[in-house]
PDB file of C-alpha atoms in Angstrom:
ATOM      1  CA  MET A   2     -51.950  65.543  39.713  1.00  0.00           C
ATOM      2  CA  ALA A   3     -54.602  63.426  37.961  1.00  0.00           C
ATOM      3  CA  THR A   4     -54.028  63.507  34.222  1.00  0.00           C
ATOM      4  CA  LYS A   5     -56.525  62.866  31.489  1.00  0.00           C
ATOM      5  CA  ILE A   6     -56.125  62.097  27.821  1.00  0.00           C
ATOM      6  CA  ARG A   7     -58.885  64.064  26.172  1.00  0.00           C
ATOM      7  CA  LEU A   8     -60.016  65.780  23.009  1.00  0.00           C
ATOM      8  CA  GLN A   9     -59.600  69.530  22.590  1.00  0.00           C
ATOM      9  CA  ARG A  10     -62.012  70.986  20.024  1.00  0.00           C
ATOM     10  CA  GLY A  11     -60.887  73.078  17.108  1.00  0.00           C
ATOM     11  CA  GLY A  12     -62.176  73.758  13.623  1.00  0.00           C
ATOM     12  CA  ARG A  13     -65.005  75.929  12.460  1.00  0.00           C
ATOM     13  CA  LYS A  14     -68.708  75.720  13.174  1.00  0.00           C
ATOM     14  CA  SER A  15     -70.273  72.445  11.989  1.00  0.00           C
ATOM     15  CA  TYR A  16     -66.809  71.085  11.111  1.00  0.00           C
ATOM     16  CA  ALA A  17     -65.222  69.788  14.297  1.00  0.00           C
ATOM     17  CA  PHE A  18     -61.529  68.961  14.419  1.00  0.00           C
ATOM     18  CA  TYR A  19     -59.916  67.722  17.612  1.00  0.00           C
ATOM     19  CA  ARG A  20     -56.445  67.631  19.132  1.00  0.00           C
ATOM     20  CA  ILE A  21     -55.683  64.681  21.422  1.00  0.00           C
ATOM     21  CA  VAL A  22     -54.020  66.196  24.483  1.00  0.00           C
ATOM     22  CA  ILE A  23     -52.767  65.301  27.933  1.00  0.00           C
ATOM     23  CA  ALA A  24     -54.325  67.677  30.470  1.00  0.00           C
ATOM     24  CA  ASP A  25     -54.962  68.063  34.172  1.00  0.00           C
ATOM     25  CA  ALA A  26     -58.341  66.511  35.050  1.00  0.00           C
ATOM     26  CA  ARG A  27     -59.473  69.872  36.515  1.00  0.00           C
ATOM     27  CA  ALA A  28     -58.622  71.893  33.374  1.00  0.00           C
ATOM     28  CA  PRO A  29     -61.483  72.872  31.039  1.00  0.00           C
ATOM     29  CA  ARG A  30     -61.957  71.056  27.720  1.00  0.00           C
ATOM     30  CA  ASP A  31     -60.314  73.696  25.565  1.00  0.00           C
ATOM     31  CA  GLY A  32     -58.066  75.015  28.317  1.00  0.00           C
ATOM     32  CA  ARG A  33     -54.465  74.466  29.333  1.00  0.00           C
ATOM     33  CA  PHE A  34     -52.850  71.144  28.470  1.00  0.00           C
ATOM     34  CA  THR A  35     -49.537  69.413  29.171  1.00  0.00           C
ATOM     35  CA  GLU A  36     -48.790  67.815  25.808  1.00  0.00           C
ATOM     36  CA  LYS A  37     -50.396  67.332  22.392  1.00  0.00           C
ATOM     37  CA  ILE A  38     -50.080  63.724  21.245  1.00  0.00           C
ATOM     38  CA  GLY A  39     -52.200  63.717  18.097  1.00  0.00           C
ATOM     39  CA  THR A  40     -55.203  64.860  16.097  1.00  0.00           C
ATOM     40  CA  TYR A  41     -58.609  63.396  15.308  1.00  0.00           C
ATOM     41  CA  ASN A  42     -60.761  64.418  12.332  1.00  0.00           C
ATOM     42  CA  PRO A  43     -64.221  62.800  12.439  1.00  0.00           C
ATOM     43  CA  ASN A  44     -65.331  64.542   9.215  1.00  0.00           C
ATOM     44  CA  THR A  45     -63.549  62.150   6.871  1.00  0.00           C
ATOM     45  CA  ASN A  46     -64.689  58.626   6.049  1.00  0.00           C
ATOM     46  CA  PRO A  47     -63.164  56.770   7.837  1.00  0.00           C
ATOM     47  CA  ALA A  48     -62.202  59.215  10.586  1.00  0.00           C
ATOM     48  CA  THR A  49     -58.577  60.351  10.328  1.00  0.00           C
ATOM     49  CA  VAL A  50     -56.325  59.876  13.360  1.00  0.00           C
ATOM     50  CA  ASP A  51     -52.747  61.135  13.520  1.00  0.00           C
ATOM     51  CA  LEU A  52     -51.225  59.872  16.765  1.00  0.00           C
ATOM     52  CA  ASN A  53     -47.764  59.904  18.325  1.00  0.00           C
ATOM     53  CA  PHE A  54     -47.891  56.223  19.295  1.00  0.00           C
ATOM     54  CA  GLU A  55     -44.897  56.212  21.660  1.00  0.00           C
ATOM     55  CA  ARG A  56     -46.090  59.210  23.687  1.00  0.00           C
ATOM     56  CA  ALA A  57     -49.642  57.850  23.897  1.00  0.00           C
ATOM     57  CA  LEU A  58     -48.297  54.515  25.136  1.00  0.00           C
ATOM     58  CA  TYR A  59     -46.065  56.308  27.665  1.00  0.00           C
ATOM     59  CA  TRP A  60     -48.989  58.265  29.112  1.00  0.00           C
ATOM     60  CA  VAL A  61     -51.316  55.239  29.239  1.00  0.00           C
ATOM     61  CA  GLU A  62     -48.625  53.209  31.027  1.00  0.00           C
ATOM     62  CA  ASN A  63     -48.107  56.045  33.527  1.00  0.00           C
ATOM     63  CA  GLY A  64     -51.772  56.142  34.498  1.00  0.00           C
ATOM     64  CA  ALA A  65     -53.365  58.897  32.411  1.00  0.00           C
ATOM     65  CA  GLN A  66     -57.092  58.229  32.175  1.00  0.00           C
ATOM     66  CA  PRO A  67     -58.578  58.660  28.680  1.00  0.00           C
ATOM     67  CA  THR A  68     -62.115  59.818  27.996  1.00  0.00           C
ATOM     68  CA  ASP A  69     -64.439  57.307  26.314  1.00  0.00           C
ATOM     69  CA  THR A  70     -63.851  58.614  22.788  1.00  0.00           C
ATOM     70  CA  VAL A  71     -60.091  58.768  23.271  1.00  0.00           C
ATOM     71  CA  ARG A  72     -60.107  55.248  24.723  1.00  0.00           C
ATOM     72  CA  ASN A  73     -61.810  54.009  21.545  1.00  0.00           C
ATOM     73  CA  ILE A  74     -59.295  55.891  19.378  1.00  0.00           C
ATOM     74  CA  LEU A  75     -56.325  54.506  21.319  1.00  0.00           C
ATOM     75  CA  SER A  76     -57.774  51.013  21.153  1.00  0.00           C
ATOM     76  CA  ARG A  77     -58.238  51.232  17.361  1.00  0.00           C
ATOM     77  CA  GLU A  78     -54.665  52.482  16.974  1.00  0.00           C
ATOM     78  CA  GLY A  79     -53.325  49.575  19.043  1.00  0.00           C
ATOM     79  CA  VAL A  80     -52.035  51.452  22.092  1.00  0.00           C
ATOM     80  CA  TYR A  81     -53.920  49.222  24.522  1.00  0.00           C
ATOM     81  CA  LEU A  82     -52.848  46.070  22.690  1.00  0.00           C
ATOM     82  CA  MET A  83     -49.206  47.131  22.964  1.00  0.00           C
ATOM     83  CA  LYS A  84     -49.683  47.900  26.681  1.00  0.00           C
ATOM     84  CA  HIS A  85     -51.145  44.420  27.128  1.00  0.00           C
ATOM     85  CA  LEU A  86     -48.274  42.815  25.212  1.00  0.00           C
ATOM     86  CA  LYS A  87     -45.681  44.750  27.238  1.00  0.00           C
ATOM     87  CA  GLY A  88     -47.382  43.479  30.398  1.00  0.00           C
ATOM     88  CA  GLY A  89     -46.932  39.918  29.090  1.00  0.00           C
ATOM     89  CA  VAL A  90     -43.242  40.621  28.478  1.00  0.00           C
ATOM     90  CA  LYS A  91     -42.821  41.917  32.072  1.00  0.00           C
ATOM     91  CA  LYS A  92     -44.481  38.770  33.429  1.00  0.00           C
ATOM     92  CA  GLY A  93     -42.258  36.558  31.271  1.00  0.00           C
ATOM     93  CA  ALA A  94     -45.031  35.052  29.133  1.00  0.00           C
ATOM     94  CA  PHE A  95     -43.060  35.861  25.966  1.00  0.00           C
ATOM     95  CA  ASP A  96     -40.134  38.006  24.879  1.00  0.00           C
ATOM     96  CA  GLU A  97     -40.060  41.470  23.295  1.00  0.00           C
ATOM     97  CA  ALA A  98     -39.584  40.089  19.757  1.00  0.00           C
ATOM     98  CA  ALA A  99     -42.674  37.870  20.044  1.00  0.00           C
ATOM     99  CA  ALA A 100     -44.691  40.808  21.361  1.00  0.00           C
ATOM    100  CA  GLN A 101     -43.595  42.986  18.444  1.00  0.00           C
ATOM    101  CA  LYS A 102     -44.371  40.148  15.999  1.00  0.00           C
ATOM    102  CA  LYS A 103     -47.905  39.801  17.422  1.00  0.00           C
ATOM    103  CA  PHE A 104     -48.437  43.545  17.236  1.00  0.00           C
ATOM    104  CA  ASP A 105     -47.197  43.709  13.622  1.00  0.00           C
ATOM    105  CA  ALA A 106     -49.503  40.822  12.665  1.00  0.00           C
ATOM    106  CA  TRP A 107     -52.463  42.623  14.246  1.00  0.00           C
ATOM    107  CA  LYS A 108     -51.545  45.874  12.472  1.00  0.00           C
ATOM    108  CA  ALA A 109     -51.223  44.085   9.085  1.00  0.00           C
ATOM    109  CA  ASP A 110     -54.584  42.344   9.585  1.00  0.00           C
ATOM    110  CA  LYS A 111     -56.208  45.653  10.502  1.00  0.00           C
ATOM    111  CA  GLN A 112     -54.699  47.358   7.447  1.00  0.00           C
ATOM    112  CA  LYS A 113     -55.947  44.527   5.210  1.00  0.00           C
ATOM    113  CA  GLY A 114     -59.454  44.978   6.616  1.00  0.00           C
ATOM    114  CA  LEU A 115     -59.338  48.737   6.009  1.00  0.00           C
ATOM    115  CA  GLU A 116     -58.174  48.186   2.423  1.00  0.00           C
ATOM    116  CA  LYS A 117     -60.997  45.681   1.886  1.00  0.00           C
ATOM    117  CA  VAL A 118     -63.577  48.173   3.155  1.00  0.00           C
ATOM    118  CA  ALA A 119     -62.086  50.906   0.949  1.00  0.00           C
ATOM    119  CA  ALA A 120     -62.175  48.584  -2.089  1.00  0.00           C
ATOM    120  CA  GLU A 121     -65.820  47.659  -1.418  1.00  0.00           C
ATOM    121  CA  GLU A 122     -66.721  51.327  -1.066  1.00  0.00           C
ATOM    122  CA  ALA A 123     -64.943  52.180  -4.334  1.00  0.00           C
ATOM    123  CA  LYS A 124     -66.723  49.300  -6.111  1.00  0.00           C
ATOM    124  CA  ALA A 125     -70.089  50.431  -4.756  1.00  0.00           C
ATOM    125  CA  LYS A 126     -69.374  53.964  -5.988  1.00  0.00           C
ATOM    126  CA  GLN A 127     -68.371  52.635  -9.406  1.00  0.00           C
ATOM    127  CA  ASP A 128     -71.504  50.467  -9.642  1.00  0.00           C
ATOM    128  CA  ALA A 129     -73.698  53.418  -8.670  1.00  0.00           C
ATOM    129  CA  ALA A 130     -72.037  55.575 -11.329  1.00  0.00           C
ATOM    130  CA  ALA A 131     -72.537  52.859 -13.975  1.00  0.00           C
ATOM    131  CA  LYS A 132     -76.202  52.483 -12.999  1.00  0.00           C
ATOM    132  CA  GLU A 133     -76.698  56.250 -13.150  1.00  0.00           C
ATOM    133  CA  LEU A 134     -75.039  56.354 -16.588  1.00  0.00           C
ATOM    134  CA  ALA A 135     -77.308  53.558 -17.851  1.00  0.00           C
ATOM    135  CA  GLN A 136     -80.393  55.426 -16.608  1.00  0.00           C
ATOM    136  CA  GLU A 137     -79.172  58.619 -18.262  1.00  0.00           C
ATOM    137  CA  LYS A 138     -78.581  56.792 -21.571  1.00  0.00           C
ATOM    138  CA  LYS A 139     -82.078  55.295 -21.417  1.00  0.00           C
ATOM    139  CA  LEU A 140     -83.561  58.726 -20.728  1.00  0.00           C
ATOM    140  CA  ASN A 141     -81.563  60.261 -23.584  1.00  0.00           C
ATOM    141  CA  GLU A 142     -82.786  57.522 -25.957  1.00  0.00           C
ATOM    142  CA  GLU A 143     -86.399  58.224 -24.959  1.00  0.00           C
ATOM    143  CA  ILE A 144     -85.890  61.952 -25.509  1.00  0.00           C
ATOM    144  CA  ALA A 145     -84.197  61.311 -28.883  1.00  0.00           C
ATOM    145  CA  LYS A 146     -87.104  59.052 -29.896  1.00  0.00           C
ATOM    146  CA  LYS A 147     -89.648  61.749 -28.958  1.00  0.00           C
ATOM    147  CA  VAL A 148     -87.639  64.402 -30.836  1.00  0.00           C
ATOM    148  CA  ALA A 149     -87.428  62.132 -33.928  1.00  0.00           C
ATOM    149  CA  GLU A 150     -91.195  61.501 -33.801  1.00  0.00           C
ATOM    150  CA  LYS A 151     -91.848  65.227 -33.462  1.00  0.00           C
ATOM    151  CA  LYS A 152     -89.530  66.037 -36.401  1.00  0.00           C
ATOM    152  CA  ALA A 153     -91.158  63.301 -38.491  1.00  0.00           C
ATOM    153  CA  ALA A 154     -94.595  64.697 -37.657  1.00  0.00           C
ATOM    154  CA  GLU A 155     -93.419  68.221 -38.545  1.00  0.00           C
ATOM    155  CA  ALA A 156     -91.892  66.973 -41.801  1.00  0.00           C
ATOM    156  CA  ALA A 157     -95.107  65.100 -42.651  1.00  0.00           C
ATOM    157  CA  ALA A 158     -97.170  68.184 -41.850  1.00  0.00           C
ATOM    158  CA  LYS A 159     -94.857  70.326 -43.975  1.00  0.00           C
ATOM    159  CA  ALA A 160     -95.016  67.851 -46.891  1.00  0.00           C
ATOM    160  CA  GLU A 161     -98.784  67.706 -46.565  1.00  0.00           C
ATOM    161  CA  ALA A 162     -98.971  71.504 -46.550  1.00  0.00           C
ATOM    162  CA  GLU A 163     -96.715  71.673 -49.610  1.00  0.00           C
ATOM    163  CA  ALA A 164     -98.819  69.034 -51.343  1.00  0.00           C
ATOM    164  CA  ALA A 165    -101.970  70.962 -50.505  1.00  0.00           C
ATOM    165  CA  ALA A 166    -100.394  74.177 -51.735  1.00  0.00           C
ATOM    166  CA  ALA A 167     -99.225  72.436 -54.916  1.00  0.00           C
ATOM    167  CA  ALA A 168    -102.690  70.965 -55.414  1.00  0.00           C
ATOM    168  CA  ALA A 169    -104.222  74.393 -54.932  1.00  0.00           C
ATOM    169  CA  GLU A 170    -101.782  75.944 -57.387  1.00  0.00           C
ATOM    170  CA  ALA A 171    -102.305  73.240 -59.995  1.00  0.00           C
ATOM    171  CA  PRO A 172    -106.007  74.037 -60.657  1.00  0.00           C
ATOM    172  CA  ALA A 173    -105.174  77.731 -60.626  1.00  0.00           C
ATOM    173  CA  GLU A 174    -102.398  77.181 -63.160  1.00  0.00           C
ATOM    174  CA  GLU A 175    -104.669  75.043 -65.308  1.00  0.00           C
ATOM    175  CA  ALA A 176    -107.333  77.700 -65.167  1.00  0.00           C
ATOM    176  CA  ALA A 177    -104.770  80.336 -66.007  1.00  0.00           C
ATOM    177  CA  ALA A 178    -103.443  78.264 -68.883  1.00  0.00           C
ATOM    178  CA  GLU A 179    -106.915  77.665 -70.283  1.00  0.00           C
ATOM    179  CA  ALA A 180    -108.009  81.258 -70.002  1.00  0.00           C
ATOM    180  CA  PRO A 181    -105.410  82.745 -72.383  1.00  0.00           C
ATOM    181  CA  ALA A 182    -105.984  79.931 -74.857  1.00  0.00           C
ATOM    182  CA  ALA A 183    -109.660  80.772 -74.925  1.00  0.00           C
ATOM    183  CA  GLU A 184    -108.965  84.372 -75.794  1.00  0.00           C
TER     184      GLU A 184
END
């Protein structure tokens, strides 16, 4: 029986979620499978992979053929590196401890790179938020300046109207004051 390591689709419409399964090569994509060895969620950034490393390594060593996407996933998770290192141990190039040490060094380096990318992304987000805040403050200052000018203009217009009304009342009061005196 030819076995394949493939993705089995799940999730809702426009939000794909995949199970990584071992299946007969003749079985349909979402059909019967032998074993589930992990999950793959491409919707997150970076894509989330939950993989049973030992079972994936077992199936790769026993000849299961992965699809292109699964091959990339397994490679990123280090399954193919471990297979290569185990081959070196079988040939006598180095011992099991050296192979594990090399694999751990690779895993630590990969984790450091992922943390660096995450830190850069967080910094970029923070810088964008600071820039947006600065633009919003500038806009608010412009609006406050326009509102202050408008209020000053309204106050000046109101003072001018009051002055005009007071000026109009003053001659009327003078005329009223003079008229009774003349009587």
